[in-house]
Amino acid sequence: MQLLDRMSGVKVLCLGDIMLDRFVYGSASRISPEAPVPVVHVSKQVHIPGGVGNVILNLAAMRIHPVGVAVVGDDAGAELLAGLFTGVAADNLRLVRDPDRPTIIKTRILAGIQQVVRFDEEMASPLPEPINRDIIAVVEENLPRVGAVAVSDYGKGVVNPALMQDIIRLAAAHKRPVAIDPKGFDYSKYAGADLVKPNRKELGEAVGGIVDTDQEVVEAGRSLMARHRIKNLLVTLSDKGMLLFLEEDGGANPVTLPSKAREVFDVTGAGDTVLAGMTASMAIGAPLHLGARLATLAAGVVVGKVGTAVARVDEIVKAARDEENGA
């Protein structure tokens, strides 16, 4: 894809909630005598950055230069997380330490490819003002040298309303687009954003209604754009693909992008992949429908893998060729 070649080497500023995804793999052949649950015989454990950390890894896999800022605790989890970026973004990742909150860790237990249970270690309280100021300082320092900003909001307290509006204002002053993966019910904190990317469930929560049918999705998308001055909206619809609402027509004629996944094994982190692809394309000023097609192809690659994963350039190119050949 020519778009991938054009994006190569561009810089993208990434910020938001970061977490350590721990995957515990094993097999289950019997039920515990203590409770009606499977006994998983552990064979290996894998640690991968999640949240905005996965956005950073996806950008790097697409040969984009990520510049990141995130908040972690002052603990062993933070050290392990920082080490996972060695050779990827270690020199361009600022991990701000908050000794009053733990590094977020999500542990998933898998028997074969089936996730049995997940347990989370986290604190979602708002950031103290000194930490907010540290993040803003990093943003101001890096905005002149990046092409766009990716914000990954997992509702853990980092992407608070005041911080988000400061970032949108600063990015606009530098003419840098902001793309956001949202969370929660109040989208007023994203007002003025260039792109917001909810899934169907998040869209329904944001408008306080049901969005089961295609028409309900369209009406909710237009309403959300108008209510919060969101310039463009990308709604992900799981196996039904995505719907792109464009600023140029006020969302009147959303573009449908069908799903490209041949077989879905795990949707973990697919939203991070979409955010990475969209933000990278926005960083070079590409039309949003081309960025959305790239993001769809990349997400199709990722959901065909188990666990938090990335889509490499060669995998995206192959997916594009398969699509063109009708494979």
mmCIF file of C-alpha atoms in Angstrom:
data_model
loop_
_atom_site.group_PDB
_atom_site.id
_atom_site.type_symbol
_atom_site.label_atom_id
_atom_site.label_comp_id
_atom_site.label_asym_id
_atom_site.label_seq_id
_atom_site.Cartn_x
_atom_site.Cartn_y
_atom_site.Cartn_z
ATOM 1 C CA MET A 1 0.000 0.000 0.000
ATOM 2 C CA GLN A 2 1.337 3.416 -0.952
ATOM 3 C CA LEU A 3 -0.135 4.899 2.219
ATOM 4 C CA LEU A 4 2.188 2.759 4.348
ATOM 5 C CA ASP A 5 5.214 3.999 2.406
ATOM 6 C CA ARG A 6 4.156 7.614 2.869
ATOM 7 C CA MET A 7 3.639 7.127 6.609
ATOM 8 C CA SER A 8 7.019 5.514 7.190
ATOM 9 C CA GLY A 9 9.136 7.583 9.566
ATOM 10 C CA VAL A 10 6.446 10.073 10.562
ATOM 11 C CA LYS A 11 6.241 10.881 14.296
ATOM 12 C CA VAL A 12 3.063 10.466 16.358
ATOM 13 C CA LEU A 13 2.613 11.634 19.951
ATOM 14 C CA CYS A 14 0.805 9.023 22.056
ATOM 15 C CA LEU A 15 -0.659 9.574 25.518
ATOM 16 C CA GLY A 16 -3.245 8.064 27.808
ATOM 17 C CA ASP A 17 -3.729 5.091 30.093
ATOM 18 C CA ILE A 18 -0.958 2.523 29.944
ATOM 19 C CA MET A 19 -1.046 -0.943 31.432
ATOM 20 C CA LEU A 20 0.864 -4.173 31.651
ATOM 21 C CA ASP A 21 -1.010 -7.034 29.984
ATOM 22 C CA ARG A 22 -0.003 -10.371 31.475
ATOM 23 C CA PHE A 23 -1.062 -13.484 29.576
ATOM 24 C CA VAL A 24 -0.847 -16.793 31.425
ATOM 25 C CA TYR A 25 -1.077 -19.677 28.946
ATOM 26 C CA GLY A 26 -1.809 -23.281 29.740
ATOM 27 C CA SER A 27 -4.096 -26.234 29.164
ATOM 28 C CA ALA A 28 -7.171 -27.428 31.019
ATOM 29 C CA SER A 29 -8.214 -31.069 31.073
ATOM 30 C CA ARG A 30 -10.130 -31.308 34.336
ATOM 31 C CA ILE A 31 -12.473 -29.404 36.650
ATOM 32 C CA SER A 32 -11.322 -28.368 40.113
ATOM 33 C CA PRO A 33 -12.757 -30.414 43.000
ATOM 34 C CA GLU A 34 -12.935 -27.177 45.020
ATOM 35 C CA ALA A 35 -15.254 -25.260 42.663
ATOM 36 C CA PRO A 36 -16.820 -25.733 39.190
ATOM 37 C CA VAL A 37 -13.887 -24.104 37.401
ATOM 38 C CA PRO A 38 -11.204 -25.528 35.085
ATOM 39 C CA VAL A 39 -7.756 -26.273 36.432
ATOM 40 C CA VAL A 40 -5.235 -24.588 34.129
ATOM 41 C CA HIS A 41 -1.795 -26.170 33.942
ATOM 42 C CA VAL A 42 0.441 -23.174 33.237
ATOM 43 C CA SER A 43 3.001 -23.544 30.455
ATOM 44 C CA LYS A 44 4.189 -19.944 29.975
ATOM 45 C CA GLN A 45 3.621 -16.309 30.856
ATOM 46 C CA VAL A 46 3.921 -13.356 28.466
ATOM 47 C CA HIS A 47 3.988 -9.645 29.327
ATOM 48 C CA ILE A 48 2.939 -7.040 26.732
ATOM 49 C CA PRO A 49 2.233 -3.301 27.007
ATOM 50 C CA GLY A 50 -1.476 -2.530 26.854
ATOM 51 C CA GLY A 51 -3.576 0.593 26.445
ATOM 52 C CA VAL A 52 -1.570 3.410 24.917
ATOM 53 C CA GLY A 53 1.444 1.095 25.159
ATOM 54 C CA ASN A 54 -0.159 -1.137 22.542
ATOM 55 C CA VAL A 55 -0.851 1.891 20.354
ATOM 56 C CA ILE A 56 2.872 2.678 20.537
ATOM 57 C CA LEU A 57 3.818 -0.886 19.564
ATOM 58 C CA ASN A 58 1.352 -0.883 16.665
ATOM 59 C CA LEU A 59 2.775 2.374 15.340
ATOM 60 C CA ALA A 60 6.299 0.996 15.568
ATOM 61 C CA ALA A 61 5.186 -2.156 13.704
ATOM 62 C CA MET A 62 3.894 0.128 10.924
ATOM 63 C CA ARG A 63 7.343 1.825 10.824
ATOM 64 C CA ILE A 64 6.018 4.970 12.481
ATOM 65 C CA HIS A 65 8.121 6.756 15.132
ATOM 66 C CA PRO A 66 6.007 6.902 18.315
ATOM 67 C CA VAL A 67 6.643 9.520 21.001
ATOM 68 C CA GLY A 68 4.832 8.544 24.199
ATOM 69 C CA VAL A 69 3.890 9.866 27.618
ATOM 70 C CA ALA A 70 1.991 7.863 30.228
ATOM 71 C CA VAL A 71 1.603 7.485 33.990
ATOM 72 C CA VAL A 72 2.787 4.481 35.985
ATOM 73 C CA GLY A 73 3.346 3.691 39.622
ATOM 74 C CA ASP A 74 6.659 3.638 41.418
ATOM 75 C CA ASP A 75 6.793 -0.132 41.542
ATOM 76 C CA ALA A 76 8.117 -3.331 39.977
ATOM 77 C CA GLY A 77 5.306 -3.311 37.396
ATOM 78 C CA ALA A 78 6.575 0.008 36.067
ATOM 79 C CA GLU A 79 10.097 -1.349 35.696
ATOM 80 C CA LEU A 80 8.859 -4.419 33.848
ATOM 81 C CA LEU A 81 6.671 -2.279 31.605
ATOM 82 C CA ALA A 82 9.501 0.134 30.771
ATOM 83 C CA GLY A 83 11.742 -2.775 29.793
ATOM 84 C CA LEU A 84 9.215 -3.991 27.232
ATOM 85 C CA PHE A 85 9.831 -0.898 25.092
ATOM 86 C CA THR A 86 13.563 -1.501 24.718
ATOM 87 C CA GLY A 87 14.442 -1.191 21.043
ATOM 88 C CA VAL A 88 10.994 0.152 20.174
ATOM 89 C CA ALA A 89 10.406 3.506 21.827
ATOM 90 C CA ALA A 90 12.652 3.507 24.879
ATOM 91 C CA ASP A 91 14.236 6.838 23.961
ATOM 92 C CA ASN A 92 10.917 8.474 23.108
ATOM 93 C CA LEU A 93 8.716 7.253 25.961
ATOM 94 C CA ARG A 94 8.247 9.334 29.104
ATOM 95 C CA LEU A 95 6.807 7.301 31.968
ATOM 96 C CA VAL A 96 5.689 9.726 34.663
ATOM 97 C CA ARG A 97 5.851 8.085 38.096
ATOM 98 C CA ASP A 98 2.989 8.547 40.570
ATOM 99 C CA PRO A 99 3.923 6.861 43.869
ATOM 100 C CA ASP A 100 0.308 6.991 45.060
ATOM 101 C CA ARG A 101 -1.112 4.736 42.360
ATOM 102 C CA PRO A 102 -0.026 1.264 41.192
ATOM 103 C CA THR A 103 0.990 0.442 37.658
ATOM 104 C CA ILE A 104 -2.116 -1.047 36.032
ATOM 105 C CA ILE A 105 -1.793 -4.794 35.465
ATOM 106 C CA LYS A 106 -4.381 -6.919 33.656
ATOM 107 C CA THR A 107 -3.856 -10.659 33.944
ATOM 108 C CA ARG A 108 -5.614 -13.024 31.541
ATOM 109 C CA ILE A 109 -5.644 -16.791 32.077
ATOM 110 C CA LEU A 110 -5.991 -18.784 28.858
ATOM 111 C CA ALA A 111 -6.604 -22.488 28.407
ATOM 112 C CA GLY A 112 -5.544 -23.087 24.827
ATOM 113 C CA ILE A 113 -6.973 -20.070 22.999
ATOM 114 C CA GLN A 114 -9.941 -19.717 25.367
ATOM 115 C CA GLN A 115 -9.713 -16.970 27.988
ATOM 116 C CA VAL A 116 -10.875 -18.443 31.309
ATOM 117 C CA VAL A 117 -10.726 -15.389 33.543
ATOM 118 C CA ARG A 118 -9.189 -11.905 33.774
ATOM 119 C CA PHE A 119 -8.288 -9.999 36.911
ATOM 120 C CA ASP A 120 -7.215 -6.358 37.117
ATOM 121 C CA GLU A 121 -4.946 -4.490 39.518
ATOM 122 C CA GLU A 122 -5.585 -0.774 39.146
ATOM 123 C CA MET A 123 -6.583 2.568 40.612
ATOM 124 C CA ALA A 124 -8.769 4.865 38.514
ATOM 125 C CA SER A 125 -8.694 8.033 40.616
ATOM 126 C CA PRO A 126 -7.997 11.411 38.939
ATOM 127 C CA LEU A 127 -4.375 12.435 38.546
ATOM 128 C CA PRO A 128 -2.924 14.978 40.978
ATOM 129 C CA GLU A 129 -2.321 18.402 39.450
ATOM 130 C CA PRO A 130 1.519 18.124 39.446
ATOM 131 C CA ILE A 131 1.247 14.976 37.276
ATOM 132 C CA ASN A 132 -1.128 16.784 34.904
ATOM 133 C CA ARG A 133 1.422 19.569 34.559
ATOM 134 C CA ASP A 134 4.195 17.059 33.829
ATOM 135 C CA ILE A 135 2.124 15.545 31.007
ATOM 136 C CA ILE A 136 1.306 18.940 29.507
ATOM 137 C CA ALA A 137 4.997 19.851 29.587
ATOM 138 C CA VAL A 138 5.853 16.727 27.575
ATOM 139 C CA VAL A 139 3.058 17.486 25.098
ATOM 140 C CA GLU A 140 4.225 21.084 24.597
ATOM 141 C CA GLU A 141 7.805 19.910 24.115
ATOM 142 C CA ASN A 142 6.907 17.364 21.441
ATOM 143 C CA LEU A 143 4.023 18.884 19.471
ATOM 144 C CA PRO A 144 6.279 20.818 17.063
ATOM 145 C CA ARG A 145 8.023 17.615 15.938
ATOM 146 C CA VAL A 146 5.089 15.214 15.528
ATOM 147 C CA GLY A 147 2.434 14.948 12.836
ATOM 148 C CA ALA A 148 -0.542 14.002 15.005
ATOM 149 C CA VAL A 149 -1.643 13.034 18.525
ATOM 150 C CA ALA A 150 -3.182 9.696 19.561
ATOM 151 C CA VAL A 151 -5.073 9.596 22.877
ATOM 152 C CA SER A 152 -5.974 6.258 24.437
ATOM 153 C CA ASP A 153 -8.619 6.721 27.153
ATOM 154 C CA TYR A 154 -9.348 3.605 29.199
ATOM 155 C CA GLY A 155 -11.125 5.530 31.958
ATOM 156 C CA LYS A 156 -8.311 5.092 34.478
ATOM 157 C CA GLY A 157 -8.000 8.768 35.407
ATOM 158 C CA VAL A 158 -5.232 9.970 33.103
ATOM 159 C CA VAL A 159 -7.428 11.436 30.340
ATOM 160 C CA ASN A 160 -9.376 13.834 32.570
ATOM 161 C CA PRO A 161 -11.513 16.680 31.131
ATOM 162 C CA ALA A 162 -9.141 19.559 31.935
ATOM 163 C CA LEU A 163 -6.095 17.727 30.572
ATOM 164 C CA MET A 164 -7.928 16.607 27.439
ATOM 165 C CA GLN A 165 -9.144 20.098 26.603
ATOM 166 C CA ASP A 166 -5.655 21.527 27.162
ATOM 167 C CA ILE A 167 -4.210 18.971 24.762
ATOM 168 C CA ILE A 168 -6.838 19.625 22.076
ATOM 169 C CA ARG A 169 -6.232 23.372 22.404
ATOM 170 C CA LEU A 170 -2.444 23.041 22.205
ATOM 171 C CA ALA A 171 -2.638 20.639 19.245
ATOM 172 C CA ALA A 172 -4.962 23.007 17.381
ATOM 173 C CA ALA A 173 -2.528 25.874 17.943
ATOM 174 C CA HIS A 174 0.182 23.755 16.287
ATOM 175 C CA LYS A 175 -2.243 22.519 13.586
ATOM 176 C CA ARG A 176 -1.804 18.913 14.714
ATOM 177 C CA PRO A 177 -4.844 16.579 14.489
ATOM 178 C CA VAL A 178 -5.967 14.681 17.593
ATOM 179 C CA ALA A 179 -7.494 11.187 17.392
ATOM 180 C CA ILE A 180 -9.089 9.676 20.500
ATOM 181 C CA ASP A 181 -10.133 6.201 21.581
ATOM 182 C CA PRO A 182 -12.846 7.224 24.105
ATOM 183 C CA LYS A 183 -14.315 5.859 27.299
ATOM 184 C CA GLY A 184 -17.218 6.788 29.565
ATOM 185 C CA PHE A 185 -20.476 8.674 29.171
ATOM 186 C CA ASP A 186 -19.346 12.294 28.949
ATOM 187 C CA TYR A 187 -17.836 13.178 25.582
ATOM 188 C CA SER A 188 -17.729 16.895 26.339
ATOM 189 C CA LYS A 189 -14.072 16.430 27.298
ATOM 190 C CA TYR A 190 -13.378 15.441 23.661
ATOM 191 C CA ALA A 191 -15.018 18.587 22.243
ATOM 192 C CA GLY A 192 -13.113 19.912 19.253
ATOM 193 C CA ALA A 193 -11.246 16.639 18.595
ATOM 194 C CA ASP A 194 -10.433 15.799 14.982
ATOM 195 C CA LEU A 195 -11.461 12.150 15.332
ATOM 196 C CA VAL A 196 -13.159 10.110 18.050
ATOM 197 C CA LYS A 197 -13.379 6.312 17.722
ATOM 198 C CA PRO A 198 -16.084 4.666 19.870
ATOM 199 C CA ASN A 199 -17.367 1.150 19.406
ATOM 200 C CA ARG A 200 -21.094 0.431 19.184
ATOM 201 C CA LYS A 201 -21.509 -0.046 22.942
ATOM 202 C CA GLU A 202 -19.578 3.130 23.749
ATOM 203 C CA LEU A 203 -21.623 5.085 21.203
ATOM 204 C CA GLY A 204 -24.838 3.984 22.892
ATOM 205 C CA GLU A 205 -23.511 4.952 26.304
ATOM 206 C CA ALA A 206 -22.468 8.366 24.997
ATOM 207 C CA VAL A 207 -25.910 9.229 23.600
ATOM 208 C CA GLY A 208 -27.870 7.449 26.334
ATOM 209 C CA GLY A 209 -29.783 5.232 23.940
ATOM 210 C CA ILE A 210 -29.920 1.934 22.090
ATOM 211 C CA VAL A 211 -27.917 1.576 18.879
ATOM 212 C CA ASP A 212 -28.752 -1.944 17.751
ATOM 213 C CA THR A 213 -29.763 -1.186 14.157
ATOM 214 C CA ASP A 214 -27.724 0.453 11.407
ATOM 215 C CA GLN A 215 -30.069 3.448 11.387
ATOM 216 C CA GLU A 216 -29.720 3.886 15.148
ATOM 217 C CA VAL A 217 -25.935 3.907 14.769
ATOM 218 C CA VAL A 218 -26.159 6.572 12.057
ATOM 219 C CA GLU A 219 -28.508 8.781 14.079
ATOM 220 C CA ALA A 220 -26.443 8.407 17.240
ATOM 221 C CA GLY A 221 -23.217 9.185 15.397
ATOM 222 C CA ARG A 222 -24.589 12.381 13.877
ATOM 223 C CA SER A 223 -26.024 13.440 17.223
ATOM 224 C CA LEU A 224 -22.729 12.871 19.026
ATOM 225 C CA MET A 225 -20.776 14.878 16.453
ATOM 226 C CA ALA A 226 -23.139 17.834 16.662
ATOM 227 C CA ARG A 227 -23.497 17.797 20.434
ATOM 228 C CA HIS A 228 -19.770 17.829 21.212
ATOM 229 C CA ARG A 229 -18.257 19.523 18.155
ATOM 230 C CA ILE A 230 -16.445 16.336 17.146
ATOM 231 C CA LYS A 231 -15.111 16.841 13.639
ATOM 232 C CA ASN A 232 -15.009 13.210 12.481
ATOM 233 C CA LEU A 233 -16.305 10.014 14.044
ATOM 234 C CA LEU A 234 -15.275 6.407 13.425
ATOM 235 C CA VAL A 235 -17.620 3.809 14.924
ATOM 236 C CA THR A 236 -16.245 0.276 15.124
ATOM 237 C CA LEU A 237 -18.901 -2.424 14.758
ATOM 238 C CA SER A 238 -16.981 -5.615 15.595
ATOM 239 C CA ASP A 239 -17.430 -8.196 12.816
ATOM 240 C CA LYS A 240 -19.555 -5.725 10.809
ATOM 241 C CA GLY A 241 -16.596 -3.429 10.204
ATOM 242 C CA MET A 242 -16.639 0.334 10.780
ATOM 243 C CA LEU A 243 -18.696 3.413 9.936
ATOM 244 C CA LEU A 244 -16.885 6.695 9.207
ATOM 245 C CA PHE A 245 -18.698 10.030 9.689
ATOM 246 C CA LEU A 246 -16.906 12.916 7.973
ATOM 247 C CA GLU A 247 -16.684 16.593 8.877
ATOM 248 C CA GLU A 248 -17.068 17.663 5.251
ATOM 249 C CA ASP A 249 -20.762 16.715 5.169
ATOM 250 C CA GLY A 250 -21.556 16.851 8.880
ATOM 251 C CA GLY A 251 -21.802 13.079 9.029
ATOM 252 C CA ALA A 252 -24.702 13.063 6.566
ATOM 253 C CA ASN A 253 -23.306 10.228 4.429
ATOM 254 C CA PRO A 254 -21.179 7.910 6.579
ATOM 255 C CA VAL A 255 -18.755 5.618 4.771
ATOM 256 C CA THR A 256 -19.135 1.881 5.428
ATOM 257 C CA LEU A 257 -15.951 -0.169 5.776
ATOM 258 C CA PRO A 258 -16.610 -3.913 6.040
ATOM 259 C CA SER A 259 -14.572 -6.110 8.330
ATOM 260 C CA LYS A 260 -11.489 -7.808 6.828
ATOM 261 C CA ALA A 261 -10.920 -10.519 9.434
ATOM 262 C CA ARG A 262 -11.000 -14.016 7.992
ATOM 263 C CA GLU A 263 -11.250 -15.666 11.396
ATOM 264 C CA VAL A 264 -11.508 -13.969 14.789
ATOM 265 C CA PHE A 265 -9.477 -15.494 17.594
ATOM 266 C CA ASP A 266 -9.180 -12.565 20.008
ATOM 267 C CA VAL A 267 -10.357 -8.928 19.808
ATOM 268 C CA THR A 268 -8.002 -7.820 22.598
ATOM 269 C CA GLY A 269 -6.235 -4.612 21.554
ATOM 270 C CA ALA A 270 -7.910 -4.319 18.137
ATOM 271 C CA GLY A 271 -9.125 -0.832 19.019
ATOM 272 C CA ASP A 272 -5.530 0.205 19.719
ATOM 273 C CA THR A 273 -4.575 -0.978 16.241
ATOM 274 C CA VAL A 274 -7.362 1.053 14.646
ATOM 275 C CA LEU A 275 -6.318 4.159 16.594
ATOM 276 C CA ALA A 276 -2.695 3.699 15.502
ATOM 277 C CA GLY A 277 -3.601 3.339 11.833
ATOM 278 C CA MET A 278 -5.965 6.294 11.814
ATOM 279 C CA THR A 279 -3.596 8.632 13.654
ATOM 280 C CA ALA A 280 -0.633 7.736 11.455
ATOM 281 C CA SER A 281 -2.623 8.447 8.304
ATOM 282 C CA MET A 282 -3.858 11.743 9.760
ATOM 283 C CA ALA A 283 -0.247 12.674 10.546
ATOM 284 C CA ILE A 284 0.520 12.828 6.813
ATOM 285 C CA GLY A 285 -2.760 14.487 5.881
ATOM 286 C CA ALA A 286 -4.194 11.443 4.103
ATOM 287 C CA PRO A 287 -7.946 11.343 3.427
ATOM 288 C CA LEU A 288 -9.720 9.751 6.365
ATOM 289 C CA HIS A 289 -11.409 7.081 4.243
ATOM 290 C CA LEU A 290 -7.960 5.799 3.197
ATOM 291 C CA GLY A 291 -6.789 5.789 6.794
ATOM 292 C CA ALA A 292 -9.931 3.914 7.803
ATOM 293 C CA ARG A 293 -9.311 1.275 5.135
ATOM 294 C CA LEU A 294 -5.766 0.832 6.416
ATOM 295 C CA ALA A 295 -7.056 0.596 9.991
ATOM 296 C CA THR A 296 -9.639 -1.992 8.938
ATOM 297 C CA LEU A 297 -7.000 -4.151 7.273
ATOM 298 C CA ALA A 298 -4.669 -3.856 10.281
ATOM 299 C CA ALA A 299 -7.445 -4.715 12.739
ATOM 300 C CA GLY A 300 -8.338 -7.732 10.611
ATOM 301 C CA VAL A 301 -4.766 -8.950 11.004
ATOM 302 C CA VAL A 302 -4.737 -8.412 14.765
ATOM 303 C CA VAL A 303 -8.007 -10.186 15.618
ATOM 304 C CA GLY A 304 -6.666 -13.255 13.823
ATOM 305 C CA LYS A 305 -4.032 -13.553 16.558
ATOM 306 C CA VAL A 306 -4.320 -14.537 20.221
ATOM 307 C CA GLY A 307 -3.625 -11.889 22.863
ATOM 308 C CA THR A 308 -2.592 -8.258 22.576
ATOM 309 C CA ALA A 309 -0.963 -8.099 19.145
ATOM 310 C CA VAL A 310 0.256 -5.764 16.410
ATOM 311 C CA ALA A 311 -0.076 -5.668 12.628
ATOM 312 C CA ARG A 312 3.235 -5.479 10.772
ATOM 313 C CA VAL A 313 3.652 -3.767 7.420
ATOM 314 C CA ASP A 314 4.102 -7.032 5.523
ATOM 315 C CA GLU A 315 0.939 -8.465 7.109
ATOM 316 C CA ILE A 316 -1.116 -5.403 6.181
ATOM 317 C CA VAL A 317 0.230 -5.456 2.619
ATOM 318 C CA LYS A 318 -0.681 -9.144 2.301
ATOM 319 C CA ALA A 319 -4.183 -8.452 3.652
ATOM 320 C CA ALA A 320 -4.593 -5.671 1.069
ATOM 321 C CA ARG A 321 -3.463 -7.967 -1.742
ATOM 322 C CA ASP A 322 -5.784 -10.732 -0.588
ATOM 323 C CA GLU A 323 -8.633 -8.237 -0.591
ATOM 324 C CA GLU A 324 -7.846 -7.094 -4.119
ATOM 325 C CA ASN A 325 -7.627 -10.692 -5.319
ATOM 326 C CA GLY A 326 -10.860 -11.637 -3.593
ATOM 327 C CA ALA A 327 -9.130 -14.106 -1.286
#
